[in-house]
PDB file of C-alpha atoms in Angstrom:
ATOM      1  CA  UNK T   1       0.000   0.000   0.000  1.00  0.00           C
ATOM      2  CA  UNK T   2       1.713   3.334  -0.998  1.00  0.00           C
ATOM      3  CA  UNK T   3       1.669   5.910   1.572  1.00  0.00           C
ATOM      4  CA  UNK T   4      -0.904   8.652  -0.776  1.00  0.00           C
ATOM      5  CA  UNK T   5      -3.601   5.949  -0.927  1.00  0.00           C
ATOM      6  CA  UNK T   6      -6.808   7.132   0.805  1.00  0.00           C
ATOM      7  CA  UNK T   7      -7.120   5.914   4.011  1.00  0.00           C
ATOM      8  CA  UNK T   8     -10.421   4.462   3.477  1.00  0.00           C
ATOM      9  CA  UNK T   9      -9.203   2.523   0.638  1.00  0.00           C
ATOM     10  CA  UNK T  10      -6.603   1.060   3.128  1.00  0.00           C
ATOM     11  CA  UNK T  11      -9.313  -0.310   5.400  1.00  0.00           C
ATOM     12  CA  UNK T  12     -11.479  -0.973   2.849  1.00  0.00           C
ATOM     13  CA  UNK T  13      -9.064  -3.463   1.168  1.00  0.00           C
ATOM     14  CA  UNK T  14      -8.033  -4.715   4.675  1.00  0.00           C
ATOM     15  CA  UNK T  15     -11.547  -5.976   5.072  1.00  0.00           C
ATOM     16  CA  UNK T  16     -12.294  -7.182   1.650  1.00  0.00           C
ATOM     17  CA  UNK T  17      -8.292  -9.145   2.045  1.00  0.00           C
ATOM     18  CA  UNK T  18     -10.463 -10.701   5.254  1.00  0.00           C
ATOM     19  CA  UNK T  19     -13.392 -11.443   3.425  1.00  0.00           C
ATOM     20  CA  UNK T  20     -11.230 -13.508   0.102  1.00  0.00           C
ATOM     21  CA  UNK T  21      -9.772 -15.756   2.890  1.00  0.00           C
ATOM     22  CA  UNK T  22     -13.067 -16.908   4.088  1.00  0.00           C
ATOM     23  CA  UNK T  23     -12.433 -15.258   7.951  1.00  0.00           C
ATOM     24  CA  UNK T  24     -15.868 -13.546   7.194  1.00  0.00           C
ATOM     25  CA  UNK T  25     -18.242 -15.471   5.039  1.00  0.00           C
ATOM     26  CA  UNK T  26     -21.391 -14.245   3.322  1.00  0.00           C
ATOM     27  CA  UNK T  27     -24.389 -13.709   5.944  1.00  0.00           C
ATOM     28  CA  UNK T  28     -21.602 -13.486   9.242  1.00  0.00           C
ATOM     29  CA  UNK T  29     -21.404 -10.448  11.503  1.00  0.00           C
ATOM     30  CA  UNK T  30     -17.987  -8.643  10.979  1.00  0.00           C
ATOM     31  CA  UNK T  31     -16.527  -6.581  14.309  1.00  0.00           C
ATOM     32  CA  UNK T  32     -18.143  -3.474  15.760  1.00  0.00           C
ATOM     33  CA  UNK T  33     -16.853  -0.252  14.083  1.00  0.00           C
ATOM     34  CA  UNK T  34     -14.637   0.222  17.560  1.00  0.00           C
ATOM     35  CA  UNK T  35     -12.853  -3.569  17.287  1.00  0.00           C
ATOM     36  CA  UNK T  36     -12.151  -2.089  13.509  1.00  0.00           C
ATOM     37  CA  UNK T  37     -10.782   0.579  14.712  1.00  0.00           C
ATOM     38  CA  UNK T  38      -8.351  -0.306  17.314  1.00  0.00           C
ATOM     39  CA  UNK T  39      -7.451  -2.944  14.672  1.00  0.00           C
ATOM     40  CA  UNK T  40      -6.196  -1.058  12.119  1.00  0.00           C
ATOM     41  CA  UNK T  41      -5.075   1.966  14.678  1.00  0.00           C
ATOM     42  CA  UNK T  42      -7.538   4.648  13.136  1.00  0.00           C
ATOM     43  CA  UNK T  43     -10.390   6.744  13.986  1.00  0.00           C
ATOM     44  CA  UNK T  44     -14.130   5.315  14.007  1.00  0.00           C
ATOM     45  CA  UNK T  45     -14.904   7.718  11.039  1.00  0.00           C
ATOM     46  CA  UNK T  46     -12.561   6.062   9.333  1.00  0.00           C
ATOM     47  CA  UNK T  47     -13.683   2.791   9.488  1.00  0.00           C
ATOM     48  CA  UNK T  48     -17.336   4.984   8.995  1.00  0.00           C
ATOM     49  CA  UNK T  49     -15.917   5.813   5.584  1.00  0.00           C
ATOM     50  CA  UNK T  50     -14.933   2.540   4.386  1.00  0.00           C
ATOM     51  CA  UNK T  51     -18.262   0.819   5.243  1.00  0.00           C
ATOM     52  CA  UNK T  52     -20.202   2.872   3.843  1.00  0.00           C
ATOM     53  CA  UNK T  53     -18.031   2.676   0.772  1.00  0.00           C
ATOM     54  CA  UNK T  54     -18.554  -1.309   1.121  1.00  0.00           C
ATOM     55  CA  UNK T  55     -22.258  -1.084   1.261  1.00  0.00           C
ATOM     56  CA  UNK T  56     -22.563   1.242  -1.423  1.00  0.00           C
ATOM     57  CA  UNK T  57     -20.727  -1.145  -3.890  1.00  0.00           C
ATOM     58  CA  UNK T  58     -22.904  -4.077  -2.272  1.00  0.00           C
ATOM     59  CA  UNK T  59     -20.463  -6.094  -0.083  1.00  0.00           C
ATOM     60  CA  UNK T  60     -21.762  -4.878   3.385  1.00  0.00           C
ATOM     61  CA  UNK T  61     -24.964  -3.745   4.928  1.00  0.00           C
ATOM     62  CA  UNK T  62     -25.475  -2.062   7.893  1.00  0.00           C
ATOM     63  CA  UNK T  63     -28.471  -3.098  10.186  1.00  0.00           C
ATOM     64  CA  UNK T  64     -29.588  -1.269  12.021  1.00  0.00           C
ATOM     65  CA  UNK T  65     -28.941  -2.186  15.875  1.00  0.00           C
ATOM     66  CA  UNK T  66     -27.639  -5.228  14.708  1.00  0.00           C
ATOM     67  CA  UNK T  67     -23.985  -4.887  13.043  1.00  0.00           C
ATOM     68  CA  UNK T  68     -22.213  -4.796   9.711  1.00  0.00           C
ATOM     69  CA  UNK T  69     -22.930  -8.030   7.900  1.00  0.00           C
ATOM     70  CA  UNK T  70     -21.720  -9.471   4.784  1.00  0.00           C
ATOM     71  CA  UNK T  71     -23.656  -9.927   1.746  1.00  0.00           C
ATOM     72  CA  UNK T  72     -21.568 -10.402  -0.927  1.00  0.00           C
ATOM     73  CA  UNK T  73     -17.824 -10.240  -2.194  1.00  0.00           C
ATOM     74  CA  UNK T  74     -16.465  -7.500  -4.185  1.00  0.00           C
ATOM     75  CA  UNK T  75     -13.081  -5.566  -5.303  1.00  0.00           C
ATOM     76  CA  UNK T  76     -11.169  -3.277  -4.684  1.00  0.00           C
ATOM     77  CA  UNK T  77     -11.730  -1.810  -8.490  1.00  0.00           C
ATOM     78  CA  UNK T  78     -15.055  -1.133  -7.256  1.00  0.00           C
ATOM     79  CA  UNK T  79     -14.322   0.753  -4.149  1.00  0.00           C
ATOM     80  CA  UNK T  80     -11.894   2.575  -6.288  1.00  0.00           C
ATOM     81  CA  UNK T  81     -14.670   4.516  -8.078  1.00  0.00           C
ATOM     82  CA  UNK T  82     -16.174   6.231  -5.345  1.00  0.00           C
ATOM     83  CA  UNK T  83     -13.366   8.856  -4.663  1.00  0.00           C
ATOM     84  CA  UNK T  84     -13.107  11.204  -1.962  1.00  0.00           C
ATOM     85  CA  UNK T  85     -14.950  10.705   1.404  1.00  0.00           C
ATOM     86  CA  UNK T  86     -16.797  13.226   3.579  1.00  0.00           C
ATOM     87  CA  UNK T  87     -14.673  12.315   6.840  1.00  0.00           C
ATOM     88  CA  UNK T  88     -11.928  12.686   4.435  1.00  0.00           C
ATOM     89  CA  UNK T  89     -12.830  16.163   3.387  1.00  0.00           C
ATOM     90  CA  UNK T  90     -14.298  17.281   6.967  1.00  0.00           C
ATOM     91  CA  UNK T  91     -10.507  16.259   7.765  1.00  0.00           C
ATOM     92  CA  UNK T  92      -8.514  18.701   5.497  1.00  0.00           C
ATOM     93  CA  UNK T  93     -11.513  21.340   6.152  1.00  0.00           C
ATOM     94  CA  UNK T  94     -10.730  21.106   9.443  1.00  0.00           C
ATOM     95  CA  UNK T  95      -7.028  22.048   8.888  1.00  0.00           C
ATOM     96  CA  UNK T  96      -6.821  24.617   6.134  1.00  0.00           C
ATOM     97  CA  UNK T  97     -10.625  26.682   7.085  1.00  0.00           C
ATOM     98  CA  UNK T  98      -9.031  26.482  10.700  1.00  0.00           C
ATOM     99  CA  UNK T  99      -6.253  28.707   9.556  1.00  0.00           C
ATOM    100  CA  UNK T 100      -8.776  30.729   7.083  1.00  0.00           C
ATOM    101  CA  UNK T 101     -10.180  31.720   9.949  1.00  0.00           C
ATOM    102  CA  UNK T 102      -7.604  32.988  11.895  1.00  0.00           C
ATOM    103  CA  UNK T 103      -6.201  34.981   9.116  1.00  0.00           C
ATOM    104  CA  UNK T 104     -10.014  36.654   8.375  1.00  0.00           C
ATOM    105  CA  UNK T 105      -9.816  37.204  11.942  1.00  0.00           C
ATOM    106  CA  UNK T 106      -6.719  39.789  10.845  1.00  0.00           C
ATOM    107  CA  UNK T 107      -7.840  41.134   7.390  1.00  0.00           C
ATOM    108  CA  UNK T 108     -11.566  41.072   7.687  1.00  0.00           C
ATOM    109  CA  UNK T 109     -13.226  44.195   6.465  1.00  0.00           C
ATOM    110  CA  UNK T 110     -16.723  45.788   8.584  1.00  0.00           C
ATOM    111  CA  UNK T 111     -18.690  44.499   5.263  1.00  0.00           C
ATOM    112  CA  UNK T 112     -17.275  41.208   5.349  1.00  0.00           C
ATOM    113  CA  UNK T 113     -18.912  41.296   8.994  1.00  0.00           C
ATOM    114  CA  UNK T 114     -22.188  42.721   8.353  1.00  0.00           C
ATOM    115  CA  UNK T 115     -22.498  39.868   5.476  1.00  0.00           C
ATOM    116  CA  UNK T 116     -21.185  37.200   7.682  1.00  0.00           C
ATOM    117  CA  UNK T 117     -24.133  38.010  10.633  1.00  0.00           C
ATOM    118  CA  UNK T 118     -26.619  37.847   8.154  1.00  0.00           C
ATOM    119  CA  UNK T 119     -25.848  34.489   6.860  1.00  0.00           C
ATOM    120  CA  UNK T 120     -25.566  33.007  10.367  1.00  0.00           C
ATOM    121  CA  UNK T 121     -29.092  34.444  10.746  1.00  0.00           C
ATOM    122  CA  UNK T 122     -30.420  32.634   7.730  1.00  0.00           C
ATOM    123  CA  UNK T 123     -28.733  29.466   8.735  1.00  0.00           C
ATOM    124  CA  UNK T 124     -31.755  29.454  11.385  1.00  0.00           C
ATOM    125  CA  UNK T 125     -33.949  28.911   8.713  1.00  0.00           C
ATOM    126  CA  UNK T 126     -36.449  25.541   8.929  1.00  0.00           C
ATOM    127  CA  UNK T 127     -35.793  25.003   4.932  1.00  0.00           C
ATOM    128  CA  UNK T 128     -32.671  22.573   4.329  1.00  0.00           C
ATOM    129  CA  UNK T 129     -31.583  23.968   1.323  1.00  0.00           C
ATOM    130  CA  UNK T 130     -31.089  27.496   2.564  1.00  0.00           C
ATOM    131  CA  UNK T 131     -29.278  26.811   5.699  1.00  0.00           C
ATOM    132  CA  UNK T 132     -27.073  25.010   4.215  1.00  0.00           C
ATOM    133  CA  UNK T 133     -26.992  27.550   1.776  1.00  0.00           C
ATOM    134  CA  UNK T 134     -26.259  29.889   3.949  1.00  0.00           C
ATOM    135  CA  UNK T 135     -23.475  27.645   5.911  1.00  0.00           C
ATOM    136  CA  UNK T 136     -21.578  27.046   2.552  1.00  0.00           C
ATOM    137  CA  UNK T 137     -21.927  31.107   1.460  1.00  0.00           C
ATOM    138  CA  UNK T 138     -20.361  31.376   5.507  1.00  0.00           C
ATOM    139  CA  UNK T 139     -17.324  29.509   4.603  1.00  0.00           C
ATOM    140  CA  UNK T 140     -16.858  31.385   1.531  1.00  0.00           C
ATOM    141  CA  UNK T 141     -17.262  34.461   2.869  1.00  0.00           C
ATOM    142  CA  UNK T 142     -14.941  33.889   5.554  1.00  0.00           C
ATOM    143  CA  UNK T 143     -12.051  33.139   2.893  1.00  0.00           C
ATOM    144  CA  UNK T 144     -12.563  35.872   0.924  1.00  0.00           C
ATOM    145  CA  UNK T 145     -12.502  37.878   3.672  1.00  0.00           C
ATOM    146  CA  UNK T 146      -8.528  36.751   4.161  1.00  0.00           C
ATOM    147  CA  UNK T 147      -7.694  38.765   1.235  1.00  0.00           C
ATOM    148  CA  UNK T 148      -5.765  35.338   0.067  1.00  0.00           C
ATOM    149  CA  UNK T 149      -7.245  34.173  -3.234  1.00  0.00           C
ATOM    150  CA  UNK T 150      -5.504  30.713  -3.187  1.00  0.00           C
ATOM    151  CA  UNK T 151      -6.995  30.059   0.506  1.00  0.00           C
ATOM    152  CA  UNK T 152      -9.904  31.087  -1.429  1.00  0.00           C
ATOM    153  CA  UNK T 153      -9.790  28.719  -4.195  1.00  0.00           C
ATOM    154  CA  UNK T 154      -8.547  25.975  -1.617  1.00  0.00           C
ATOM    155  CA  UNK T 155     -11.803  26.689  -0.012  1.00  0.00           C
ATOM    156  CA  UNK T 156     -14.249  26.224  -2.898  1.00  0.00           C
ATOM    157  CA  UNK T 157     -12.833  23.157  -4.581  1.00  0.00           C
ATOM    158  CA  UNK T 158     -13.101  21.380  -0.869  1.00  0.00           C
ATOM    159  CA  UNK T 159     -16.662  22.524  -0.946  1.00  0.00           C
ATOM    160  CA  UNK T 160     -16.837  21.513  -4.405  1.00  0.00           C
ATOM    161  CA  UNK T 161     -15.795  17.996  -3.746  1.00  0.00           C
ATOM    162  CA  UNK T 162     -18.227  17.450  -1.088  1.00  0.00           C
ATOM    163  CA  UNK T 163     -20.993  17.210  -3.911  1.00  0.00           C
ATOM    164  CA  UNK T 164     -18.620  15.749  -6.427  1.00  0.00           C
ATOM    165  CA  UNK T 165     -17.375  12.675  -4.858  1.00  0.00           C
ATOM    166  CA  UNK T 166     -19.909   9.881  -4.586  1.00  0.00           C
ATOM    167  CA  UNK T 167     -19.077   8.803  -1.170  1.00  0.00           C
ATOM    168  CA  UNK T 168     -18.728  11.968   0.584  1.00  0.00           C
ATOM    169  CA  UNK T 169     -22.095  13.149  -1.186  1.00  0.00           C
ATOM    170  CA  UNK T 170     -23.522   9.971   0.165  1.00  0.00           C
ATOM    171  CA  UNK T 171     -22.449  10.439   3.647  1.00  0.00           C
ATOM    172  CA  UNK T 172     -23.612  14.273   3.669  1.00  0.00           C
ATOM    173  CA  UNK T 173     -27.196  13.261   2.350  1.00  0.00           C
ATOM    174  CA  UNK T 174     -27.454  10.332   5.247  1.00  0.00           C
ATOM    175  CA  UNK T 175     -27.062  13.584   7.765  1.00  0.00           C
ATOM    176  CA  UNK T 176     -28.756  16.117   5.905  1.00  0.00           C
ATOM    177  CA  UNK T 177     -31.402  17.994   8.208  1.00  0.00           C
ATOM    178  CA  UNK T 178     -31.720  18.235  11.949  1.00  0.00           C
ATOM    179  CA  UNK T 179     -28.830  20.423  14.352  1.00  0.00           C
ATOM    180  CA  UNK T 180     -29.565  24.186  12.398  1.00  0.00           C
ATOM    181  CA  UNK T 181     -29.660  25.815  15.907  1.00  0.00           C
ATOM    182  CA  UNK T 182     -26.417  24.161  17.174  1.00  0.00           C
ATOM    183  CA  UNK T 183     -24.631  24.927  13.916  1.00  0.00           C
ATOM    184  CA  UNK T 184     -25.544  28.618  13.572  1.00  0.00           C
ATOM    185  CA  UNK T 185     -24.382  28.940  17.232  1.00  0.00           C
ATOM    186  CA  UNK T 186     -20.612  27.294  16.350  1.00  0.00           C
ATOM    187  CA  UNK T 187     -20.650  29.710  13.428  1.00  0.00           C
ATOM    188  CA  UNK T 188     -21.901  32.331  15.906  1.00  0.00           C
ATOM    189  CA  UNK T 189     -18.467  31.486  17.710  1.00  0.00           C
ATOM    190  CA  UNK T 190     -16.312  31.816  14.823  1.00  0.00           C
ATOM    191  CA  UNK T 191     -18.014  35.519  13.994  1.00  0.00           C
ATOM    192  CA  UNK T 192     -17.196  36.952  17.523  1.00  0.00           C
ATOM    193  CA  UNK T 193     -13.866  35.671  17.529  1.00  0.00           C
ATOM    194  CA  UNK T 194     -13.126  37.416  13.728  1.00  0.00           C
ATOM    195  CA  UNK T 195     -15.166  40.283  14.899  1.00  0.00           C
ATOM    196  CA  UNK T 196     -12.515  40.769  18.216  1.00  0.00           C
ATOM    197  CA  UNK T 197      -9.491  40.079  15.498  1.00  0.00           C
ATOM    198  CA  UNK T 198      -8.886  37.135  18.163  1.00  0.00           C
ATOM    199  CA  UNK T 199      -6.889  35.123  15.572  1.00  0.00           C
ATOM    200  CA  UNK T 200      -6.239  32.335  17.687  1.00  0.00           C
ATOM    201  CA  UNK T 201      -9.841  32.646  18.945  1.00  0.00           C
ATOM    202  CA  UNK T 202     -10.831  32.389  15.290  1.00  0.00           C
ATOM    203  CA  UNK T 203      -9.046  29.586  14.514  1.00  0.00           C
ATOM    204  CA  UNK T 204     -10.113  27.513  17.594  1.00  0.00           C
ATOM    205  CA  UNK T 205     -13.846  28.375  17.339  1.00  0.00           C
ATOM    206  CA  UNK T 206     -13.225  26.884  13.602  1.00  0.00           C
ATOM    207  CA  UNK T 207     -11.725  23.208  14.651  1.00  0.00           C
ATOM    208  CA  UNK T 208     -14.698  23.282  17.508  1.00  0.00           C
ATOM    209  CA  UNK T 209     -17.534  23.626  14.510  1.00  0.00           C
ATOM    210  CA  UNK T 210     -15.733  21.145  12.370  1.00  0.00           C
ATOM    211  CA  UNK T 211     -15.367  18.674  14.850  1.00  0.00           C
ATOM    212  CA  UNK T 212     -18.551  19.389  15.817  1.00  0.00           C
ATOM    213  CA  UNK T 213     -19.876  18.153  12.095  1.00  0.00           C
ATOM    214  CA  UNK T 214     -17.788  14.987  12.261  1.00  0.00           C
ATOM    215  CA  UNK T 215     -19.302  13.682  15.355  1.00  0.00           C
ATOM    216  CA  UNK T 216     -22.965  14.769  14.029  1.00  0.00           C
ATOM    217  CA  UNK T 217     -22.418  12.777  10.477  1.00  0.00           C
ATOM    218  CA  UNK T 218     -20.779  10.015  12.902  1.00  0.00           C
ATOM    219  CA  UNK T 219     -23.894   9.539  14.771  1.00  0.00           C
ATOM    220  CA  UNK T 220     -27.077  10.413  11.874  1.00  0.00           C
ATOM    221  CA  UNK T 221     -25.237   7.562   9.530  1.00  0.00           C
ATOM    222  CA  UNK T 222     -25.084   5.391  12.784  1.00  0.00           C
ATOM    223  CA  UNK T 223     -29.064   6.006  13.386  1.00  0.00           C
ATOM    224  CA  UNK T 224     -30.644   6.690   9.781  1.00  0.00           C
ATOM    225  CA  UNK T 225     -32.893   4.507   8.528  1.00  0.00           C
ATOM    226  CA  UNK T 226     -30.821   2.089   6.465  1.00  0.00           C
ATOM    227  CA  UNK T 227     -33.658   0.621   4.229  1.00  0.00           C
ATOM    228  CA  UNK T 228     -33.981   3.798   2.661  1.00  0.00           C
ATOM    229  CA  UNK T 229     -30.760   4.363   2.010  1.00  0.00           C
ATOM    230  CA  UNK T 230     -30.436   1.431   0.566  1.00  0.00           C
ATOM    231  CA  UNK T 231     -32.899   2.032  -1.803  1.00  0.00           C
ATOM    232  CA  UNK T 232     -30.521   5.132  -2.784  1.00  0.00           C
ATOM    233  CA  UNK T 233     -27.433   3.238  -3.024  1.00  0.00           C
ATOM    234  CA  UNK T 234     -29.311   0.528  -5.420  1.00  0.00           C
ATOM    235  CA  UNK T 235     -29.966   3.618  -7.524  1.00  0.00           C
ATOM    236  CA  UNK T 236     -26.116   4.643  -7.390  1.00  0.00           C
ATOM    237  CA  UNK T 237     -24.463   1.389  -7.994  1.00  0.00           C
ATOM    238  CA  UNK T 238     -26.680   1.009 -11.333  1.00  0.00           C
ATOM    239  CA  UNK T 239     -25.126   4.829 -12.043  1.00  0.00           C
ATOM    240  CA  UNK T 240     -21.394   3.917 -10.670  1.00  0.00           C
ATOM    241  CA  UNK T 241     -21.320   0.503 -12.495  1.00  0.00           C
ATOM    242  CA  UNK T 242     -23.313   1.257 -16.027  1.00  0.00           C
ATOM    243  CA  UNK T 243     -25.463  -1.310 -15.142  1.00  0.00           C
ATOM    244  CA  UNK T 244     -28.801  -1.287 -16.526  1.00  0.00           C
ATOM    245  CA  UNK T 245     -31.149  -3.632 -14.385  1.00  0.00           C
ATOM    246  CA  UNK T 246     -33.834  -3.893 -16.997  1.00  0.00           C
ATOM    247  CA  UNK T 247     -31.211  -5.169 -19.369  1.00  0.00           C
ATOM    248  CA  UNK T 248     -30.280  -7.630 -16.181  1.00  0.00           C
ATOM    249  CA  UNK T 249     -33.586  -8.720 -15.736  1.00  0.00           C
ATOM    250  CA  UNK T 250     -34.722  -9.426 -19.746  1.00  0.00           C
ATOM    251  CA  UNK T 251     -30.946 -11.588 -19.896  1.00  0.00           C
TER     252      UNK T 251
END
């Protein structure tokens, strides 16, 4: 395994190696998330990542206060196609908006701030779509207001990859809704500190929010209702794969 490969794909193919040898057959139970975890010395969204990545290609399913079971075999050529994942993502977002923050915190402008308040207030907003909206136009905001147009551009292709990549699309849409209130107040946090020009304040308040946003998609794709989802990820194999499941049906 070369050192650049995602770390998903790393336990991904650590579990699938498990699976060829027969240590987990079709229709068995394979370890809590945790037992993964401490197995292969990462983080539970980690092993988060690479299940859902399994299930969406068909291997696992997740059952809902039951365990990860097998139901098939796959490859790793599969996995492969599903890119980038959101834990993935939430993990460099964490690092470089972190920073963005602290420098905004420095450079920010009094219109950067009046436009900054009013997006936290319309992240209040009961309508999905425009709090999150609102929550993206934040981020943005906040990197313009750093004066620093590759920060800037670093900012929107992260953003931009959260609804490109399959998997991390996947994983946002299993959390989507619910936690407006707590969310506007962690952005609330991150405006005071930029307002002060409390750089370290700034950047702080950032890493809180984002962490706070792991542990939230952490626990909605532990509790969603899997057979919908499923239904989803039927939809997105047929897309991933080309298959055509009429043409599957008539052979």
């Amino acid at each position: 395994m070369i050192a650049q490969e995602k770390l998903y794909r790393r336990i991904s193919d650590a579990i699938l190696a498990r699976l060829a040898t027969g240590e987990f057959p079709v229709g068995s139970r394979l370890p809590t998330e945790r037992k993964l975890a401490d197995a292969y010395g990462v983080s539970r969204a980690s092993v988060r990542e690479a299940v859902v990545a399994l299930e969406m290609v068909g291997v696992l399913e997740l059952r809902k206060g039951s365990g990860i079971y097998v139901v098939s075999l796959g490859t790793d050529e599969e996995v492969e196609t599903l890119d980038i994942g959101a834990f993935e993502l939430l993990e460099a977002r964490r690092g470089i908006e972190s920073e963005v923050a602290a420098l905004a915190a420095v450079r920010r402008s009094d219109h950067d701030l009046d436009k900054l308040k009013r997006l936290i207030a319309v992240m209040r907003d009961p309508d999905v779509s425009i709090s999150e909206q609102a929550d993206r136009d934040f981020h943005f905001t906040l990197a313009g207001a750093t004066g620093n147009r590759a920060m800037t551009s670093v900012v929107t292709d992260l953003w931009a990859m959260r609804e490109r990549c399959l998997l991390a699309r996947t994983i946002h849409q299993r959390a989507r809704g619910g936690g407006e209130d707590r969310r506007a107040a962690e952005h609330d946090a991150v405006f005071a500190a930029v307002e002060a020009r409390d750089a370290d304040a700034a950047r702080a308040a950032m890493r809180v929010h984002l962490e706070a946003v792991i542990e939230h998609l952490l626990v909605m794709t532990e509790s969603e209702e899997f057979e919908a989802v499923r239904r989803r990820i039927a939809s997105q194999r047929s897309h991933i794969f080309g298959r055509d499941a009429l043409i599957g049906e008539a052979r």
